[in-house]
Amino acid sequence: MSLDKQWFDEMEARIPKGEIRTRFAPSPTGYMHVGNLRTALYTYLIARHGGGKFLLRIEDTDQGRLVEGAVEVIYATMRKCGLTWDEGPDVGGPVGPYIQSKRRTLYGRYAKRLVETGHAYYCFCEKEHPEEDVDGFDREEDPCRALDPKLAQARVEAGEPHVIRQRIPRQGQTTFCDGVYGQITVDHAELDDQILLKRDGLPTYNFANVVDDHLMGITHVVRGAEYLSSAPKYNLLYQAFGWDVPTYIHCASVMINDPDTGVVRKMSKRMGDPSYEELLAQGYLSQAVVNYVSLLGWAPHGELAEQEFFTLAELIDVFEIDGISKSPSAFDMDKLTYFNASYLRALPPQEFYQAALPYIRQAVTCPDRPTQEIAALLQARCERLTDIPEKIDFFETLPDYEAGLFINKKSKTDSVVSRAMLEAAIPMLSTLSEWSNEAIHQGLISLAQSLEVKNATLMWPVRIAASGRAVTPGGAVEICHILGKEETLRRLELGLNKLIE
């Protein structure tokens, strides 16, 4: 047995068999955008639903676009989303390494194997196009395609710069089956001889994916629909090697209504659309983002068809490939906000408090203010965590407000009524020996009864004077308790003075 054949046989022997194996293979070029997160999520769900393995592979062959620290961002994002991997750069596995740049010697051997079998050729032409595949199929015939193989080999051995290109058949068709779009047939005349190995010895994205997916035993490949046009070339590579073709699952684009132009376009981080990390920074919970993203192009069947809210465990249980849509989906910030508000309200109170506390402290620095009570007021009234500071900053400093706020038709208050209410409330509250929600509530209710007015008629001016706001989380009783007796009475006196002036 030749050394080369033995090496290839050993590589084949390493490949795990008999289970579903999927991979998420991001490039470390920055934060995870929504489309990438959806790909990672669907890839994870397919593996977990089928009781298989989920792999993480870092595709860093495009050295010019690498961003320092991006790999750590990928790890952190995946973990925050709950997308744990069974094999990967940091946990190892039977088919590593799981970083493409550490596999570069593999690609050269497989590319040369294709040259030897006539499915690829050495190209010495000066670069006129990017090394990666380009759109359109109107290029002229590559003159190196017809070079005598022995002459081409001699030029390679002499050190002449070159790439290795796939030799696409000029006749016939390739038919492949996609899990979403079904059977697709493409004429070979529409395909170009894509570059497999670049001049620096690194593979192109298209070639590295095929080699790595096979050697890692990947059974299902999830990617964006923009790669549908490349799928026939992938098929021809698999066939040239004599390998089984994995199940392709191409996902339609995520679209967004551009807030600047009003034009509906494909979501893109290059256009400034929010990444996962930016959504978290905007006050969205990771669970809400993951749930919402799962529905961007997928829907459950049967009795669950109308259900919107799913935990990750529930998604694993119900996720089916045939629920993925062929049509583009629309990313709607308002819909995401709706999901987020629902998740915030459903959190156990202590979890909400922990999530809200950093935002509460942005607005309320006074150590005397009971932050847990403030959080309790917010939980049912908060859509995004970043909304919190502006909702509660009055607890820190009484804002400047106009006396007109005391006028409210529904509560039957005007400046005269409000003045009377505050003149009665201030002495009553000052006599309370206990400053609790119960004592404040009972005192104000009893006072309203003695004044023969509705509760709202008294509560409205007290709340306005205590907060300086028409809209507040919580009512007069809760606000007064949080402010404390001394600060409450001070603010009510200031409110009364506005009505006397």
Short mmCIF file of C-alpha atoms in Angstrom, two decimals:
data_model
loop_
_atom_site.label_atom_id
_atom_site.label_comp_id
_atom_site.label_asym_id
_atom_site.label_seq_id
_atom_site.Cartn_x
_atom_site.Cartn_y
_atom_site.Cartn_z
CA MET A 1 0.00 0.00 0.00
CA SER A 2 1.36 3.45 -0.93
CA LEU A 3 1.92 5.99 1.86
CA ASP A 4 -0.62 8.30 0.24
CA LYS A 5 -3.30 5.62 0.07
CA GLN A 6 -2.62 4.61 3.64
CA TRP A 7 -2.95 8.22 4.77
CA PHE A 8 -6.27 8.70 2.93
CA ASP A 9 -7.55 5.39 4.32
CA GLU A 10 -6.62 6.45 7.84
CA MET A 11 -8.49 9.74 7.38
CA GLU A 12 -11.57 7.81 6.24
CA ALA A 13 -11.32 5.45 9.21
CA ARG A 14 -11.56 8.37 11.65
CA ILE A 15 -14.96 9.50 10.38
CA PRO A 16 -17.81 8.79 12.85
CA LYS A 17 -20.73 6.88 11.35
CA GLY A 18 -24.29 5.99 12.21
CA GLU A 19 -25.50 9.25 13.77
CA ILE A 20 -26.74 12.68 12.78
CA ARG A 21 -23.83 15.12 12.82
CA THR A 22 -24.20 18.83 12.13
CA ARG A 23 -21.79 21.73 12.34
CA PHE A 24 -21.84 25.46 12.75
CA ALA A 25 -18.82 26.94 11.01
CA PRO A 26 -18.55 30.70 11.53
CA SER A 27 -15.75 32.96 10.37
CA PRO A 28 -14.14 34.98 13.20
CA THR A 29 -14.84 38.32 11.55
CA GLY A 30 -16.86 40.08 14.24
CA TYR A 31 -20.08 39.76 16.18
CA MET A 32 -22.72 37.15 15.42
CA HIS A 33 -25.40 38.67 13.21
CA VAL A 34 -28.99 37.43 13.24
CA GLY A 35 -28.66 35.31 10.09
CA ASN A 36 -25.65 33.51 11.54
CA LEU A 37 -27.43 32.97 14.83
CA ARG A 38 -30.38 31.43 13.01
CA THR A 39 -28.06 29.08 11.09
CA ALA A 40 -26.37 28.05 14.35
CA LEU A 41 -29.74 27.52 16.03
CA TYR A 42 -31.25 25.39 13.24
CA THR A 43 -28.04 23.37 12.98
CA TYR A 44 -28.09 22.75 16.73
CA LEU A 45 -31.79 21.83 16.76
CA ILE A 46 -31.43 19.30 13.93
CA ALA A 47 -28.63 17.54 15.79
CA ARG A 48 -30.36 17.55 19.16
CA HIS A 49 -33.77 16.59 17.76
CA GLY A 50 -32.17 13.57 16.07
CA GLY A 51 -30.10 12.59 19.10
CA GLY A 52 -26.89 13.36 17.22
CA LYS A 53 -23.78 15.50 17.62
CA PHE A 54 -23.38 19.24 17.15
CA LEU A 55 -19.93 20.50 16.12
CA LEU A 56 -18.36 23.94 16.20
CA ARG A 57 -15.72 24.62 13.54
CA ILE A 58 -13.89 27.91 13.08
CA GLU A 59 -13.38 28.87 9.42
CA ASP A 60 -10.45 31.26 9.41
CA THR A 61 -9.02 30.71 5.94
CA ASP A 62 -9.90 34.26 4.89
CA GLN A 63 -6.99 35.70 6.84
CA GLY A 64 -7.54 39.25 5.63
CA ARG A 65 -10.91 39.58 7.38
CA LEU A 66 -10.04 38.07 10.75
CA VAL A 67 -10.90 40.17 13.81
CA GLU A 68 -8.90 39.81 17.00
CA GLY A 69 -10.99 38.34 19.81
CA ALA A 70 -13.81 37.25 17.48
CA VAL A 71 -13.37 33.56 18.32
CA GLU A 72 -13.99 34.32 22.00
CA VAL A 73 -17.09 36.30 20.98
CA ILE A 74 -18.36 33.24 19.09
CA TYR A 75 -17.82 31.01 22.11
CA ALA A 76 -19.53 33.49 24.46
CA THR A 77 -22.49 34.04 22.12
CA MET A 78 -23.11 30.34 21.62
CA ARG A 79 -22.98 29.66 25.34
CA LYS A 80 -25.31 32.58 26.17
CA CYS A 81 -27.80 31.13 23.68
CA GLY A 82 -27.52 27.66 25.20
CA LEU A 83 -26.07 26.17 21.99
CA THR A 84 -23.52 23.84 23.55
CA TRP A 85 -21.31 21.85 21.19
CA ASP A 86 -20.09 18.26 21.49
CA GLU A 87 -16.91 18.75 19.48
CA GLY A 88 -14.94 21.90 18.74
CA PRO A 89 -11.66 23.76 19.08
CA ASP A 90 -11.91 24.12 22.84
CA VAL A 91 -13.37 20.70 23.69
CA GLY A 92 -11.63 18.54 21.10
CA GLY A 93 -13.11 15.48 19.43
CA PRO A 94 -12.23 12.53 17.18
CA VAL A 95 -11.89 14.47 13.92
CA GLY A 96 -9.94 17.57 14.93
CA PRO A 97 -8.42 20.01 14.63
CA TYR A 98 -11.58 22.10 14.42
CA ILE A 99 -9.91 25.30 13.18
CA GLN A 100 -9.38 25.41 9.42
CA SER A 101 -6.02 27.16 9.47
CA LYS A 102 -4.70 24.24 11.53
CA ARG A 103 -5.88 21.82 8.83
CA ARG A 104 -4.19 23.54 5.89
CA THR A 105 -1.95 20.57 5.03
CA LEU A 106 -5.05 18.43 4.50
CA TYR A 107 -6.51 20.59 1.76
CA GLY A 108 -3.41 20.52 -0.41
CA ARG A 109 -3.35 16.73 -0.41
CA TYR A 110 -7.03 16.47 -1.33
CA ALA A 111 -6.73 19.15 -4.01
CA LYS A 112 -3.77 17.33 -5.59
CA ARG A 113 -5.73 14.10 -5.48
CA LEU A 114 -8.39 15.79 -7.63
CA VAL A 115 -5.68 16.93 -10.05
CA GLU A 116 -4.43 13.35 -10.32
CA THR A 117 -7.91 12.06 -11.12
CA GLY A 118 -8.60 14.80 -13.66
CA HIS A 119 -11.26 16.60 -11.62
CA ALA A 120 -9.06 19.66 -11.02
CA TYR A 121 -6.11 21.39 -12.69
CA TYR A 122 -3.26 23.77 -11.98
CA CYS A 123 -3.88 27.34 -13.14
CA PHE A 124 -1.00 29.78 -13.61
CA CYS A 125 -2.99 32.74 -14.95
CA GLU A 126 -2.56 36.15 -13.36
CA LYS A 127 -5.37 36.92 -10.93
CA GLU A 128 -8.19 38.87 -12.55
CA HIS A 129 -10.89 37.97 -10.07
CA PRO A 130 -11.06 37.45 -6.30
CA GLU A 131 -9.83 34.04 -5.26
CA GLU A 132 -13.26 33.15 -4.01
CA ASP A 133 -16.07 32.28 -6.39
CA VAL A 134 -17.67 35.21 -8.21
CA ASP A 135 -21.20 35.70 -9.47
CA GLY A 136 -21.91 35.27 -13.16
CA PHE A 137 -20.77 32.66 -15.63
CA ASP A 138 -19.55 34.73 -18.55
CA ARG A 139 -15.83 34.23 -18.10
CA GLU A 140 -13.71 33.08 -20.97
CA GLU A 141 -12.36 29.53 -20.99
CA ASP A 142 -9.35 29.22 -18.69
CA PRO A 143 -6.35 28.47 -20.98
CA CYS A 144 -4.72 26.40 -18.22
CA ARG A 145 -7.59 23.92 -18.34
CA ALA A 146 -6.15 22.45 -21.55
CA LEU A 147 -2.50 22.30 -20.39
CA ASP A 148 -0.72 19.01 -20.65
CA PRO A 149 -0.75 17.57 -17.08
CA LYS A 150 2.98 16.70 -17.19
CA LEU A 151 3.87 20.22 -18.32
CA ALA A 152 1.66 21.72 -15.63
CA GLN A 153 3.28 19.51 -12.99
CA ALA A 154 6.74 20.57 -14.13
CA ARG A 155 5.78 24.24 -13.78
CA VAL A 156 4.50 23.57 -10.25
CA GLU A 157 7.71 21.78 -9.31
CA ALA A 158 9.70 24.72 -10.69
CA GLY A 159 7.97 26.94 -8.13
CA GLU A 160 5.70 28.89 -10.47
CA PRO A 161 2.81 30.54 -8.57
CA HIS A 162 -0.48 28.79 -9.20
CA VAL A 163 -3.93 27.94 -7.90
CA ILE A 164 -5.87 24.71 -8.23
CA ARG A 165 -9.24 24.97 -9.98
CA GLN A 166 -12.10 22.52 -10.09
CA ARG A 167 -12.63 21.05 -13.57
CA ILE A 168 -16.36 21.35 -14.20
CA PRO A 169 -17.69 19.08 -16.96
CA ARG A 170 -18.69 21.13 -20.00
CA GLN A 171 -21.62 18.87 -20.84
CA GLY A 172 -24.54 17.52 -18.85
CA GLN A 173 -26.30 18.54 -15.67
CA THR A 174 -26.08 18.11 -11.94
CA THR A 175 -29.19 17.43 -9.89
CA PHE A 176 -29.20 17.82 -6.13
CA CYS A 177 -31.90 17.65 -3.49
CA ASP A 178 -32.32 20.30 -0.85
CA GLY A 179 -34.26 19.74 2.36
CA VAL A 180 -36.13 23.01 1.88
CA TYR A 181 -36.25 23.69 -1.86
CA GLY A 182 -36.52 20.12 -3.10
CA GLN A 183 -34.87 18.81 -6.27
CA ILE A 184 -32.86 21.30 -8.34
CA THR A 185 -31.12 20.69 -11.65
CA VAL A 186 -28.37 22.94 -13.02
CA ASP A 187 -26.65 22.80 -16.42
CA HIS A 188 -22.88 22.43 -16.16
CA ALA A 189 -22.54 25.21 -18.72
CA GLU A 190 -23.74 27.62 -16.03
CA LEU A 191 -20.93 26.70 -13.62
CA ASP A 192 -17.40 28.09 -13.52
CA ASP A 193 -14.16 26.35 -12.64
CA GLN A 194 -13.99 27.61 -9.09
CA ILE A 195 -10.69 27.93 -7.26
CA LEU A 196 -10.12 25.21 -4.70
CA LEU A 197 -6.64 26.05 -3.42
CA LYS A 198 -5.30 29.61 -3.42
CA ARG A 199 -1.74 30.68 -4.20
CA ASP A 200 -0.89 30.86 -0.52
CA GLY A 201 -1.83 27.21 -0.10
CA LEU A 202 -5.00 27.95 1.84
CA PRO A 203 -8.30 26.56 0.56
CA THR A 204 -11.23 28.64 -0.56
CA TYR A 205 -14.36 28.55 1.56
CA ASN A 206 -16.13 26.29 -0.92
CA PHE A 207 -13.41 23.63 -1.03
CA ALA A 208 -12.58 23.61 2.68
CA ASN A 209 -16.23 23.12 3.55
CA VAL A 210 -16.58 20.03 1.40
CA VAL A 211 -13.38 18.42 2.68
CA ASP A 212 -14.05 19.24 6.31
CA ASP A 213 -17.72 18.26 6.21
CA HIS A 214 -16.79 14.86 4.83
CA LEU A 215 -13.88 14.22 7.17
CA MET A 216 -15.97 15.27 10.17
CA GLY A 217 -18.86 13.00 9.18
CA ILE A 218 -21.33 15.86 8.73
CA THR A 219 -24.71 14.48 7.65
CA HIS A 220 -26.72 17.72 7.44
CA VAL A 221 -25.37 21.06 6.17
CA VAL A 222 -27.38 24.18 7.05
CA ARG A 223 -26.52 27.42 5.26
CA GLY A 224 -28.08 30.47 3.63
CA ALA A 225 -29.97 30.26 0.36
CA GLU A 226 -27.27 32.38 -1.31
CA TYR A 227 -25.19 29.18 -1.43
CA LEU A 228 -27.76 27.30 -3.54
CA SER A 229 -25.89 28.32 -6.69
CA SER A 230 -22.72 26.70 -5.34
CA ALA A 231 -24.38 23.43 -4.36
CA PRO A 232 -23.91 21.77 -7.80
CA LYS A 233 -20.16 22.39 -7.57
CA TYR A 234 -20.14 20.88 -4.10
CA ASN A 235 -21.95 17.84 -5.47
CA LEU A 236 -19.40 17.42 -8.22
CA LEU A 237 -16.61 17.52 -5.65
CA TYR A 238 -18.28 14.87 -3.51
CA GLN A 239 -18.75 12.70 -6.59
CA ALA A 240 -15.15 13.24 -7.70
CA PHE A 241 -13.94 11.94 -4.33
CA GLY A 242 -16.50 9.14 -4.25
CA TRP A 243 -18.04 10.51 -1.05
CA ASP A 244 -21.67 10.51 0.10
CA VAL A 245 -23.42 13.88 -0.29
CA PRO A 246 -24.85 15.25 2.97
CA THR A 247 -28.39 16.56 3.29
CA TYR A 248 -28.46 20.20 2.21
CA ILE A 249 -30.72 22.63 4.08
CA HIS A 250 -30.69 26.10 2.54
CA CYS A 251 -32.49 28.81 4.52
CA ALA A 252 -34.13 31.80 2.85
CA SER A 253 -32.84 35.27 3.67
CA VAL A 254 -33.84 37.33 6.67
CA MET A 255 -35.17 40.66 5.43
CA ILE A 256 -35.50 43.98 7.23
CA ASN A 257 -37.20 47.27 6.49
CA ASP A 258 -34.32 49.74 6.38
CA PRO A 259 -35.22 52.50 8.86
CA ASP A 260 -33.25 55.10 6.89
CA THR A 261 -34.50 54.41 3.37
CA GLY A 262 -37.72 52.49 3.94
CA VAL A 263 -36.47 49.85 1.49
CA VAL A 264 -36.89 46.17 2.36
CA ARG A 265 -33.52 44.47 2.00
CA LYS A 266 -31.54 41.48 3.18
CA MET A 267 -30.36 41.81 6.76
CA SER A 268 -26.63 42.45 6.91
CA LYS A 269 -24.11 43.44 9.55
CA ARG A 270 -22.33 45.49 6.87
CA MET A 271 -25.45 47.68 6.71
CA GLY A 272 -25.38 48.25 10.45
CA ASP A 273 -28.16 45.84 11.34
CA PRO A 274 -28.00 44.68 14.95
CA SER A 275 -25.91 41.70 15.93
CA TYR A 276 -26.83 39.38 18.79
CA GLU A 277 -24.52 41.26 21.15
CA GLU A 278 -26.03 44.58 20.11
CA LEU A 279 -29.53 43.27 20.79
CA LEU A 280 -28.45 42.29 24.29
CA ALA A 281 -26.96 45.76 24.73
CA GLN A 282 -30.31 47.23 23.65
CA GLY A 283 -32.00 45.48 26.57
CA TYR A 284 -33.23 42.25 25.00
CA LEU A 285 -32.98 38.94 26.85
CA SER A 286 -31.02 36.15 25.19
CA GLN A 287 -33.96 33.74 25.58
CA ALA A 288 -36.29 36.16 23.81
CA VAL A 289 -33.84 36.69 20.95
CA VAL A 290 -33.32 32.94 20.46
CA ASN A 291 -37.06 32.24 20.55
CA TYR A 292 -37.81 35.01 18.06
CA VAL A 293 -34.97 34.04 15.73
CA SER A 294 -36.19 30.43 15.69
CA LEU A 295 -39.40 31.65 14.03
CA LEU A 296 -37.63 33.63 11.29
CA GLY A 297 -38.31 31.11 8.57
CA TRP A 298 -39.55 28.13 10.56
CA ALA A 299 -42.90 27.18 12.06
CA PRO A 300 -44.13 24.12 13.96
CA HIS A 301 -46.84 21.87 12.58
CA GLY A 302 -50.20 20.62 13.81
CA GLU A 303 -51.59 21.76 17.11
CA LEU A 304 -48.49 23.86 17.75
CA ALA A 305 -48.83 25.83 14.51
CA GLU A 306 -50.08 28.94 16.30
CA GLN A 307 -47.71 28.72 19.27
CA GLU A 308 -45.10 31.46 19.51
CA PHE A 309 -43.26 30.92 22.75
CA PHE A 310 -40.84 28.01 23.04
CA THR A 311 -38.03 27.19 25.42
CA LEU A 312 -34.88 25.78 23.85
CA ALA A 313 -35.83 22.33 25.19
CA GLU A 314 -39.26 22.63 23.56
CA LEU A 315 -37.67 23.70 20.27
CA ILE A 316 -35.46 20.61 20.35
CA ASP A 317 -38.53 18.46 20.79
CA VAL A 318 -40.66 19.98 18.00
CA PHE A 319 -38.13 21.16 15.40
CA GLU A 320 -38.58 19.50 11.99
CA ILE A 321 -36.73 20.37 8.79
CA ASP A 322 -39.96 20.42 6.78
CA GLY A 323 -41.13 23.34 8.89
CA ILE A 324 -38.48 25.60 7.31
CA SER A 325 -39.96 28.01 4.78
CA LYS A 326 -38.75 28.71 1.24
CA SER A 327 -39.83 32.33 1.55
CA PRO A 328 -37.71 35.11 3.07
CA SER A 329 -38.67 36.10 6.60
CA ALA A 330 -39.03 39.61 7.99
CA PHE A 331 -37.07 40.75 11.04
CA ASP A 332 -39.38 43.04 12.99
CA MET A 333 -37.98 44.92 15.99
CA ASP A 334 -41.49 45.56 17.31
CA LYS A 335 -42.20 41.83 17.27
CA LEU A 336 -38.93 41.12 19.04
CA THR A 337 -39.84 43.74 21.65
CA TYR A 338 -43.18 41.99 22.16
CA PHE A 339 -41.36 38.71 22.75
CA ASN A 340 -38.92 40.39 25.12
CA ALA A 341 -41.66 42.02 27.19
CA SER A 342 -43.35 38.65 27.59
CA TYR A 343 -40.11 37.01 28.68
CA LEU A 344 -39.34 39.79 31.17
CA ARG A 345 -42.76 39.45 32.77
CA ALA A 346 -42.43 35.67 32.99
CA LEU A 347 -39.08 35.76 34.81
CA PRO A 348 -39.03 34.74 38.46
CA PRO A 349 -38.91 38.02 40.45
CA GLN A 350 -35.37 37.43 41.70
CA GLU A 351 -34.09 36.75 38.16
CA PHE A 352 -35.75 39.92 36.91
CA TYR A 353 -34.19 41.84 39.78
CA GLN A 354 -30.70 40.59 38.93
CA ALA A 355 -31.18 41.49 35.25
CA ALA A 356 -32.69 44.89 36.04
CA LEU A 357 -30.34 45.98 38.84
CA PRO A 358 -27.53 47.38 36.62
CA TYR A 359 -30.10 49.51 34.77
CA ILE A 360 -31.78 50.63 37.99
CA ARG A 361 -28.40 51.75 39.32
CA GLN A 362 -27.82 53.82 36.19
CA ALA A 363 -30.67 56.07 37.31
CA VAL A 364 -30.93 55.55 41.06
CA THR A 365 -27.64 55.81 42.92
CA CYS A 366 -29.07 56.75 46.33
CA PRO A 367 -28.32 53.82 48.67
CA ASP A 368 -31.52 54.45 50.63
CA ARG A 369 -33.78 53.58 47.73
CA PRO A 370 -35.00 49.93 47.93
CA THR A 371 -33.95 48.58 44.54
CA GLN A 372 -35.91 45.35 44.89
CA GLU A 373 -39.13 47.31 45.37
CA ILE A 374 -38.32 49.41 42.32
CA ALA A 375 -37.73 46.23 40.30
CA ALA A 376 -41.07 44.84 41.45
CA LEU A 377 -42.80 47.94 40.05
CA LEU A 378 -40.97 47.63 36.75
CA GLN A 379 -41.40 43.96 35.88
CA ALA A 380 -44.94 44.24 34.51
CA ARG A 381 -44.22 47.58 32.83
CA CYS A 382 -40.91 46.98 31.07
CA GLU A 383 -40.40 45.97 27.43
CA ARG A 384 -36.63 46.29 27.30
CA LEU A 385 -34.13 46.52 30.13
CA THR A 386 -32.72 49.68 28.61
CA ASP A 387 -36.11 51.35 29.15
CA ILE A 388 -35.61 51.20 32.91
CA PRO A 389 -33.46 54.29 33.64
CA GLU A 390 -35.82 56.80 32.06
CA LYS A 391 -38.81 55.21 33.81
CA ILE A 392 -37.40 55.60 37.30
CA ASP A 393 -34.98 58.53 37.28
CA PHE A 394 -37.50 60.55 39.29
CA PHE A 395 -36.63 58.38 42.32
CA GLU A 396 -33.18 59.98 42.23
CA THR A 397 -34.14 63.57 41.47
CA LEU A 398 -37.54 65.21 41.29
CA PRO A 399 -37.86 66.53 37.74
CA ASP A 400 -38.96 70.07 37.00
CA TYR A 401 -42.65 69.86 36.11
CA GLU A 402 -45.56 72.17 35.39
CA ALA A 403 -48.52 72.57 37.74
CA GLY A 404 -50.74 71.60 34.83
CA LEU A 405 -49.91 67.94 35.53
CA PHE A 406 -52.23 68.09 38.54
CA ILE A 407 -55.23 68.53 36.21
CA ASN A 408 -56.82 65.20 35.29
CA LYS A 409 -60.41 64.83 34.16
CA LYS A 410 -60.61 61.11 34.88
CA SER A 411 -59.51 61.62 38.48
CA LYS A 412 -61.66 64.78 38.72
CA THR A 413 -58.77 66.95 39.79
CA ASP A 414 -57.84 70.49 38.94
CA SER A 415 -55.49 72.94 40.64
CA VAL A 416 -58.03 73.80 43.35
CA VAL A 417 -58.91 70.19 44.15
CA SER A 418 -55.27 69.10 44.02
CA ARG A 419 -54.27 71.85 46.43
CA ALA A 420 -56.95 70.72 48.88
CA MET A 421 -55.87 67.10 48.58
CA LEU A 422 -52.21 67.88 49.27
CA GLU A 423 -53.11 70.20 52.16
CA ALA A 424 -54.93 67.23 53.72
CA ALA A 425 -52.41 64.51 52.75
CA ILE A 426 -49.26 66.18 54.08
CA PRO A 427 -50.29 66.39 57.74
CA MET A 428 -51.85 62.92 57.65
CA LEU A 429 -48.72 61.33 56.21
CA SER A 430 -46.48 63.23 58.63
CA THR A 431 -48.28 61.62 61.58
CA LEU A 432 -47.78 58.02 60.40
CA SER A 433 -45.65 56.18 62.93
CA GLU A 434 -45.00 53.34 60.48
CA TRP A 435 -43.85 54.01 56.90
CA SER A 436 -45.01 50.86 55.14
CA ASN A 437 -47.06 50.25 52.01
CA GLU A 438 -49.93 49.07 54.19
CA ALA A 439 -49.83 52.08 56.50
CA ILE A 440 -49.54 54.59 53.64
CA HIS A 441 -52.35 52.88 51.72
CA GLN A 442 -54.67 52.72 54.69
CA GLY A 443 -53.93 56.32 55.62
CA LEU A 444 -54.72 57.65 52.15
CA ILE A 445 -57.84 55.51 51.73
CA SER A 446 -59.17 56.62 55.10
CA LEU A 447 -58.39 60.23 54.23
CA ALA A 448 -60.28 59.99 50.93
CA GLN A 449 -63.29 58.62 52.79
CA SER A 450 -63.19 61.43 55.35
CA LEU A 451 -62.91 64.00 52.55
CA GLU A 452 -65.76 62.27 50.72
CA VAL A 453 -63.80 62.02 47.48
CA LYS A 454 -62.93 59.07 45.30
CA ASN A 455 -59.57 57.43 45.95
CA ALA A 456 -58.22 58.59 42.57
CA THR A 457 -58.99 62.19 43.38
CA LEU A 458 -56.56 62.02 46.28
CA MET A 459 -54.05 59.60 44.79
CA TRP A 460 -53.48 61.58 41.59
CA PRO A 461 -52.08 64.79 43.11
CA VAL A 462 -50.05 62.81 45.68
CA ARG A 463 -48.43 60.77 42.91
CA ILE A 464 -47.78 63.83 40.72
CA ALA A 465 -46.18 65.72 43.58
CA ALA A 466 -44.09 62.71 44.63
CA SER A 467 -42.84 61.87 41.13
CA GLY A 468 -43.23 64.94 38.91
CA ARG A 469 -44.44 62.56 36.20
CA ALA A 470 -47.81 61.86 34.58
CA VAL A 471 -46.83 58.26 33.89
CA THR A 472 -44.96 56.21 36.46
CA PRO A 473 -44.31 52.58 37.30
CA GLY A 474 -46.40 52.09 40.42
CA GLY A 475 -48.92 54.33 42.09
CA ALA A 476 -48.83 56.93 44.83
CA VAL A 477 -48.51 54.40 47.68
CA GLU A 478 -45.54 52.49 46.22
CA ILE A 479 -43.72 55.67 45.16
CA CYS A 480 -44.12 57.27 48.58
CA HIS A 481 -42.84 54.17 50.32
CA ILE A 482 -39.77 53.91 48.08
CA LEU A 483 -38.95 57.60 48.50
CA GLY A 484 -39.20 57.40 52.28
CA LYS A 485 -41.16 59.61 54.62
CA GLU A 486 -38.87 62.63 54.69
CA GLU A 487 -38.39 62.86 50.90
CA THR A 488 -42.07 62.25 50.24
CA LEU A 489 -43.16 65.08 52.53
CA ARG A 490 -40.54 67.39 51.02
CA ARG A 491 -41.80 66.71 47.51
CA LEU A 492 -45.45 67.07 48.47
CA GLU A 493 -44.67 70.47 50.01
CA LEU A 494 -42.98 71.51 46.77
CA GLY A 495 -46.04 70.39 44.82
CA LEU A 496 -48.33 72.32 47.11
CA ASN A 497 -46.24 75.44 46.65
CA LYS A 498 -46.63 75.10 42.85
CA LEU A 499 -50.41 75.17 43.35
CA ILE A 500 -50.33 78.12 45.76
CA GLU A 501 -48.18 80.32 43.53
#
